[in-house]
mmCIF file of C-alpha atoms and ligand atoms in Angstrom:
data_model
loop_
_atom_site.group_PDB
_atom_site.id
_atom_site.type_symbol
_atom_site.label_atom_id
_atom_site.label_comp_id
_atom_site.label_asym_id
_atom_site.label_seq_id
_atom_site.Cartn_x
_atom_site.Cartn_y
_atom_site.Cartn_z
ATOM 1 C CA MET K 1 0.000 0.000 0.000
ATOM 2 C CA ARG K 2 1.320 3.445 -0.950
ATOM 3 C CA VAL K 3 -0.514 6.351 0.579
ATOM 4 C CA ILE K 4 -0.231 10.129 0.800
ATOM 5 C CA LEU K 5 -1.636 11.782 3.931
ATOM 6 C CA LEU K 6 -2.889 15.252 3.103
ATOM 7 C CA GLY K 7 -4.347 17.958 5.320
ATOM 8 C CA PRO K 8 -3.568 21.211 7.108
ATOM 9 C CA PRO K 9 -0.740 21.428 9.642
ATOM 10 C CA GLY K 10 -1.904 19.942 12.946
ATOM 11 C CA CYS K 11 -4.706 17.864 11.397
ATOM 12 C CA GLY K 12 -3.217 14.697 12.921
ATOM 13 C CA LYS K 13 -1.247 13.449 9.912
ATOM 14 C CA GLY K 14 1.782 12.605 12.038
ATOM 15 C CA THR K 15 -0.209 10.731 14.695
ATOM 16 C CA GLN K 16 -2.166 8.722 12.114
ATOM 17 C CA ALA K 17 0.965 8.066 10.063
ATOM 18 C CA ARG K 18 2.701 6.572 13.107
ATOM 19 C CA LEU K 19 -0.318 4.307 13.786
ATOM 20 C CA LEU K 20 -0.646 3.233 10.163
ATOM 21 C CA SER K 21 3.043 2.549 9.791
ATOM 22 C CA SER K 22 3.354 0.538 13.001
ATOM 23 C CA ARG K 23 0.155 -1.461 12.485
ATOM 24 C CA LEU K 24 0.375 -2.013 8.736
ATOM 25 C CA GLY K 25 4.168 -2.097 8.458
ATOM 26 C CA LEU K 26 4.371 0.857 6.072
ATOM 27 C CA ALA K 27 7.474 3.061 5.980
ATOM 28 C CA HIS K 28 6.662 6.543 7.335
ATOM 29 C CA VAL K 29 8.286 9.184 5.143
ATOM 30 C CA SER K 30 7.761 12.657 6.627
ATOM 31 C CA THR K 31 9.458 15.581 4.907
ATOM 32 C CA GLY K 32 8.999 17.622 8.114
ATOM 33 C CA ASP K 33 10.988 14.951 10.021
ATOM 34 C CA LEU K 34 13.653 14.757 7.290
ATOM 35 C CA LEU K 35 14.028 18.555 7.397
ATOM 36 C CA ARG K 36 14.162 18.681 11.219
ATOM 37 C CA GLU K 37 16.842 15.979 11.135
ATOM 38 C CA ALA K 38 18.828 18.045 8.620
ATOM 39 C CA ILE K 39 18.524 21.048 10.974
ATOM 40 C CA ARG K 40 19.681 19.018 13.979
ATOM 41 C CA ASN K 41 22.667 17.765 11.983
ATOM 42 C CA ASN K 42 23.375 21.289 10.759
ATOM 43 C CA THR K 43 23.656 20.135 7.143
ATOM 44 C CA PRO K 44 23.545 22.689 4.283
ATOM 45 C CA VAL K 45 19.905 21.659 3.626
ATOM 46 C CA GLY K 46 19.111 22.138 7.320
ATOM 47 C CA VAL K 47 20.688 25.589 7.487
ATOM 48 C CA LYS K 48 18.709 26.668 4.417
ATOM 49 C CA ALA K 49 15.420 25.082 5.567
ATOM 50 C CA ARG K 50 15.443 26.493 9.093
ATOM 51 C CA VAL K 51 14.736 30.081 8.032
ATOM 52 C CA PHE K 52 11.632 29.020 6.096
ATOM 53 C CA MET K 53 10.360 26.633 8.766
ATOM 54 C CA ASP K 54 10.742 29.103 11.623
ATOM 55 C CA ALA K 55 8.742 31.635 9.594
ATOM 56 C CA GLY K 56 5.984 29.103 8.882
ATOM 57 C CA LYS K 57 6.790 29.151 5.167
ATOM 58 C CA LEU K 58 7.282 26.265 2.790
ATOM 59 C CA VAL K 59 10.845 25.174 2.147
ATOM 60 C CA PRO K 60 11.604 25.608 -1.602
ATOM 61 C CA ASP K 61 10.278 22.793 -3.779
ATOM 62 C CA GLU K 62 13.684 21.873 -5.141
ATOM 63 C CA THR K 63 15.157 21.269 -1.667
ATOM 64 C CA VAL K 64 12.255 19.083 -0.572
ATOM 65 C CA ASN K 65 12.090 17.191 -3.867
ATOM 66 C CA ASP K 66 15.825 16.428 -3.567
ATOM 67 C CA LEU K 67 15.333 14.997 -0.072
ATOM 68 C CA VAL K 68 12.492 12.761 -1.257
ATOM 69 C CA HIS K 69 14.409 11.653 -4.364
ATOM 70 C CA GLU K 70 17.357 10.768 -2.168
ATOM 71 C CA ARG K 71 15.060 8.529 -0.063
ATOM 72 C CA PHE K 72 13.365 6.806 -3.035
ATOM 73 C CA ARG K 73 16.277 6.372 -5.415
ATOM 74 C CA ARG K 74 18.237 4.346 -2.859
ATOM 75 C CA ILE K 75 18.509 0.621 -3.334
ATOM 76 C CA ASP K 76 16.868 0.085 0.103
ATOM 77 C CA ARG K 77 13.916 2.336 -0.729
ATOM 78 C CA PRO K 78 10.564 1.393 0.775
ATOM 79 C CA THR K 79 8.037 -0.335 -1.464
ATOM 80 C CA THR K 80 5.041 0.275 0.788
ATOM 81 C CA PHE K 81 4.916 3.658 2.475
ATOM 82 C CA LEU K 82 3.057 6.654 3.787
ATOM 83 C CA LEU K 83 4.055 10.088 2.610
ATOM 84 C CA ASP K 84 3.335 12.590 5.389
ATOM 85 C CA GLY K 85 3.606 16.282 4.522
ATOM 86 C CA TYR K 86 4.684 15.672 0.919
ATOM 87 C CA PRO K 87 3.711 16.809 -1.664
ATOM 88 C CA ARG K 88 2.578 20.260 -0.519
ATOM 89 C CA THR K 89 2.465 22.160 -3.814
ATOM 90 C CA LEU K 90 1.254 21.329 -7.317
ATOM 91 C CA SER K 91 4.815 21.391 -8.551
ATOM 92 C CA GLN K 92 5.890 18.892 -5.853
ATOM 93 C CA ALA K 93 2.882 16.738 -6.773
ATOM 94 C CA ALA K 94 4.010 16.611 -10.403
ATOM 95 C CA VAL K 95 7.556 15.633 -9.356
ATOM 96 C CA CYS K 96 6.164 13.040 -6.932
ATOM 97 C CA LYS K 97 3.940 11.538 -9.611
ATOM 98 C CA LYS K 98 6.841 11.270 -12.047
ATOM 99 C CA LEU K 99 9.142 9.748 -9.408
ATOM 100 C CA LEU K 100 6.607 7.073 -8.405
ATOM 101 C CA THR K 101 5.869 6.278 -12.050
ATOM 102 C CA ASP K 102 9.607 5.984 -12.820
ATOM 103 C CA ILE K 103 10.195 3.567 -9.956
ATOM 104 C CA ARG K 104 6.944 1.707 -10.762
ATOM 105 C CA GLN K 105 5.362 2.287 -7.364
ATOM 106 C CA PRO K 106 1.970 3.845 -8.107
ATOM 107 C CA LEU K 107 -0.098 5.342 -5.317
ATOM 108 C CA THR K 108 -2.954 3.398 -3.746
ATOM 109 C CA ALA K 109 -4.794 6.431 -2.352
ATOM 110 C CA VAL K 110 -4.543 9.963 -0.964
ATOM 111 C CA ILE K 111 -6.210 10.466 2.420
ATOM 112 C CA LEU K 112 -7.399 14.005 3.163
ATOM 113 C CA LEU K 113 -7.871 14.679 6.895
ATOM 114 C CA ASP K 114 -10.447 17.470 7.323
ATOM 115 C CA VAL K 115 -10.078 19.721 10.403
ATOM 116 C CA THR K 116 -11.223 23.334 10.933
ATOM 117 C CA ASP K 117 -8.698 26.170 11.352
ATOM 118 C CA GLU K 118 -9.977 26.942 14.893
ATOM 119 C CA GLU K 119 -9.369 23.369 16.030
ATOM 120 C CA ILE K 120 -5.902 23.425 14.469
ATOM 121 C CA LEU K 121 -4.931 26.589 16.343
ATOM 122 C CA ARG K 122 -6.067 25.019 19.617
ATOM 123 C CA ARG K 123 -4.171 21.822 18.900
ATOM 124 C CA ILE K 124 -0.868 23.210 17.685
ATOM 125 C CA THR K 125 -0.350 25.972 20.203
ATOM 126 C CA GLY K 126 -0.714 23.391 23.018
ATOM 127 C CA ARG K 127 1.258 20.651 21.297
ATOM 128 C CA LEU K 128 4.189 19.036 23.117
ATOM 129 C CA THR K 129 6.475 16.771 21.124
ATOM 130 C CA CYS K 130 8.955 14.101 22.137
ATOM 131 C CA PRO K 131 12.250 15.059 20.433
ATOM 132 C CA ASN K 132 13.549 11.469 20.483
ATOM 133 C CA LYS K 133 13.600 10.512 16.793
ATOM 134 C CA SER K 134 12.743 6.858 17.391
ATOM 135 C CA CYS K 135 9.762 7.861 19.586
ATOM 136 C CA GLY K 136 8.201 11.108 18.341
ATOM 137 C CA ALA K 137 5.161 10.841 20.659
ATOM 138 C CA VAL K 138 2.875 13.880 20.683
ATOM 139 C CA TYR K 139 0.978 15.292 23.707
ATOM 140 C CA HIS K 140 -1.224 18.314 24.399
ATOM 141 C CA ALA K 141 -0.942 20.771 27.276
ATOM 142 C CA THR K 142 -4.633 20.357 28.188
ATOM 143 C CA SER K 143 -6.250 17.510 26.261
ATOM 144 C CA LYS K 144 -3.514 14.839 26.246
ATOM 145 C CA GLN K 145 -1.169 15.500 29.138
ATOM 146 C CA PRO K 146 1.787 13.208 29.816
ATOM 147 C CA LYS K 147 1.683 11.368 33.169
ATOM 148 C CA VAL K 148 4.650 13.397 34.461
ATOM 149 C CA PRO K 149 4.523 17.039 33.291
ATOM 150 C CA GLY K 150 7.066 17.715 30.535
ATOM 151 C CA VAL K 151 8.254 14.091 30.299
ATOM 152 C CA CYS K 152 7.457 11.555 27.561
ATOM 153 C CA ASP K 153 5.423 8.606 28.918
ATOM 154 C CA LEU K 154 7.073 6.214 26.475
ATOM 155 C CA CYS K 155 10.803 7.024 26.442
ATOM 156 C CA LYS K 156 11.118 9.561 29.312
ATOM 157 C CA SER K 157 12.694 12.236 27.094
ATOM 158 C CA LYS K 158 12.050 15.880 28.017
ATOM 159 C CA LEU K 159 9.138 17.118 25.877
ATOM 160 C CA ILE K 160 9.587 20.210 23.741
ATOM 161 C CA GLN K 161 7.393 22.724 21.979
ATOM 162 C CA ARG K 162 8.500 22.748 18.334
ATOM 163 C CA ASP K 163 9.938 26.109 17.232
ATOM 164 C CA ASP K 164 7.179 26.418 14.625
ATOM 165 C CA ASP K 165 4.316 25.549 17.029
ATOM 166 C CA ASN K 166 3.403 29.107 18.098
ATOM 167 C CA GLU K 167 0.284 31.089 17.132
ATOM 168 C CA LYS K 168 1.964 33.487 14.700
ATOM 169 C CA THR K 169 3.692 30.679 12.828
ATOM 170 C CA VAL K 170 0.596 28.472 12.872
ATOM 171 C CA ARG K 171 -1.523 31.233 11.305
ATOM 172 C CA SER K 172 1.111 31.663 8.638
ATOM 173 C CA ARG K 173 1.259 27.879 8.021
ATOM 174 C CA LEU K 174 -2.541 27.745 7.691
ATOM 175 C CA GLU K 175 -2.477 30.593 5.219
ATOM 176 C CA VAL K 176 0.209 28.786 3.204
ATOM 177 C CA TYR K 177 -1.877 25.592 3.334
ATOM 178 C CA HIS K 178 -4.975 27.305 1.935
ATOM 179 C CA ARG K 179 -2.961 29.146 -0.710
ATOM 180 C CA GLU K 180 -0.658 26.353 -1.911
ATOM 181 C CA THR K 181 -1.519 22.894 -0.606
ATOM 182 C CA ALA K 182 -5.320 22.966 -0.844
ATOM 183 C CA GLU K 183 -4.882 22.948 -4.650
ATOM 184 C CA LEU K 184 -3.815 19.337 -4.342
ATOM 185 C CA VAL K 185 -7.324 18.300 -3.327
ATOM 186 C CA PRO K 186 -8.896 18.724 -6.799
ATOM 187 C CA TYR K 187 -5.644 17.469 -8.364
ATOM 188 C CA PHE K 188 -5.822 14.104 -6.584
ATOM 189 C CA ARG K 189 -9.626 13.982 -6.865
ATOM 190 C CA ASP K 190 -9.274 14.204 -10.656
ATOM 191 C CA LEU K 191 -6.799 11.309 -10.544
ATOM 192 C CA GLY K 192 -9.462 9.266 -8.712
ATOM 193 C CA LEU K 193 -7.207 8.850 -5.662
ATOM 194 C CA LEU K 194 -8.739 11.159 -3.053
ATOM 195 C CA ARG K 195 -10.500 9.799 0.067
ATOM 196 C CA GLU K 196 -11.823 12.346 2.587
ATOM 197 C CA VAL K 197 -11.861 11.494 6.297
ATOM 198 C CA ALA K 198 -13.058 13.710 9.189
ATOM 199 C CA GLY K 199 -9.984 14.503 11.311
ATOM 200 C CA GLN K 200 -11.817 15.518 14.502
ATOM 201 C CA GLY K 201 -12.705 13.038 17.262
ATOM 202 C CA GLU K 202 -10.995 10.079 18.897
ATOM 203 C CA ILE K 203 -7.650 9.072 17.395
ATOM 204 C CA GLU K 204 -8.712 5.406 17.146
ATOM 205 C CA THR K 205 -12.003 6.281 15.415
ATOM 206 C CA ILE K 206 -10.174 8.420 12.868
ATOM 207 C CA TYR K 207 -7.731 5.556 12.326
ATOM 208 C CA GLN K 208 -10.584 3.101 11.660
ATOM 209 C CA ASN K 209 -12.193 5.579 9.267
ATOM 210 C CA ILE K 210 -8.900 5.865 7.384
ATOM 211 C CA LEU K 211 -8.693 2.069 7.112
ATOM 212 C CA ALA K 212 -12.265 1.959 5.783
ATOM 213 C CA ALA K 213 -11.421 4.688 3.257
ATOM 214 C CA LEU K 214 -8.341 2.756 2.110
ATOM 215 C CA GLN K 215 -10.438 -0.353 1.575
ATOM 216 C CA LYS K 216 -12.767 1.454 -0.808
ATOM 217 C CA GLN K 217 -12.269 0.440 -4.391
ATOM 218 C CA ALA K 218 -9.003 1.906 -5.623
ATOM 219 C CA GLY K 219 -9.253 4.517 -8.324
ATOM 220 C CA PRO K 220 -6.868 4.854 -11.270
ATOM 221 C CA THR K 221 -3.277 4.908 -10.064
ATOM 222 C CA CYS K 222 -0.899 7.795 -10.490
HETATM 223 P P1 AMP B 1 5.383 19.251 9.155
HETATM 224 O O1 AMP B 1 6.199 18.532 10.176
HETATM 225 O O2 AMP B 1 4.922 18.358 8.039
HETATM 226 O O3 AMP B 1 4.257 20.045 9.778
HETATM 227 O O4 AMP B 1 6.357 20.330 8.461
HETATM 228 C C1 AMP B 1 6.965 21.353 9.216
HETATM 229 C C2 AMP B 1 7.529 22.405 8.283
HETATM 230 O O5 AMP B 1 8.516 21.804 7.418
HETATM 231 C C3 AMP B 1 6.533 23.052 7.333
HETATM 232 O O6 AMP B 1 5.832 24.132 7.933
HETATM 233 C C4 AMP B 1 7.451 23.527 6.196
HETATM 234 O O7 AMP B 1 8.176 24.695 6.580
HETATM 235 C C5 AMP B 1 8.470 22.384 6.117
HETATM 236 N N1 AMP B 1 8.023 21.344 5.159
HETATM 237 C C6 AMP B 1 7.690 20.056 5.455
HETATM 238 N N2 AMP B 1 7.326 19.398 4.344
HETATM 239 C C7 AMP B 1 7.424 20.286 3.327
HETATM 240 C C8 AMP B 1 7.151 20.224 1.937
HETATM 241 N N3 AMP B 1 6.687 19.106 1.353
HETATM 242 N N4 AMP B 1 7.356 21.342 1.197
HETATM 243 C C9 AMP B 1 7.830 22.481 1.756
HETATM 244 N N5 AMP B 1 8.082 22.615 3.063
HETATM 245 C C10 AMP B 1 7.883 21.536 3.853
#
């Protein structure tokens, strides 16, 4: 199964991607994670990306496309995967489509998680993230508190608020989503790949709804 998870920042893509990848054995490819890793390692890509990410802007297409190509051109590339946070522009979608066609790994479906802007603001500004790369658990200051304040329940790392999880940046990211990424909805609908799932409610219910959407008859592949 090869799936793109689409939706505004904070719609729960990361949480659902972790569930889908651990339960269905799909590789989780998140461009946000790849970029944050590049920043942590202070690579040239990381230095360039940081300015855009801190401002809530999209990192240039070419940089992100290169990262994804690097991941999928390798001999050990995944054959079943979830793309989380990529593509985010029409131009990235065209590059993605060509890449997957070239490596003969057509998409199964694109899941769109629908969440209102108000709910996203509430979620992201209270979000606490585990910085441990092999954990990545996500909490919320009021609605999903860790057992010990500020400490990850699973790996005991000290939780952080991501640099880009503040109100000003979130508003900017939402604006970018509506201006650039929302165009992908009709694009993937026209390809017969789009499945819409409500992204508000219990995490497990949303997960089951995603599974049901994936089991619907597959449309033409991209
Ligand atoms: P995410 O973790 O998916 O919310 O991404 C965090 C930030 O990384 C975004 O706000 C962008 O600045 C950057 N980013 C992640 N994926 C992409 C992408 N496909 N295109 C451009 N920028 C991206």
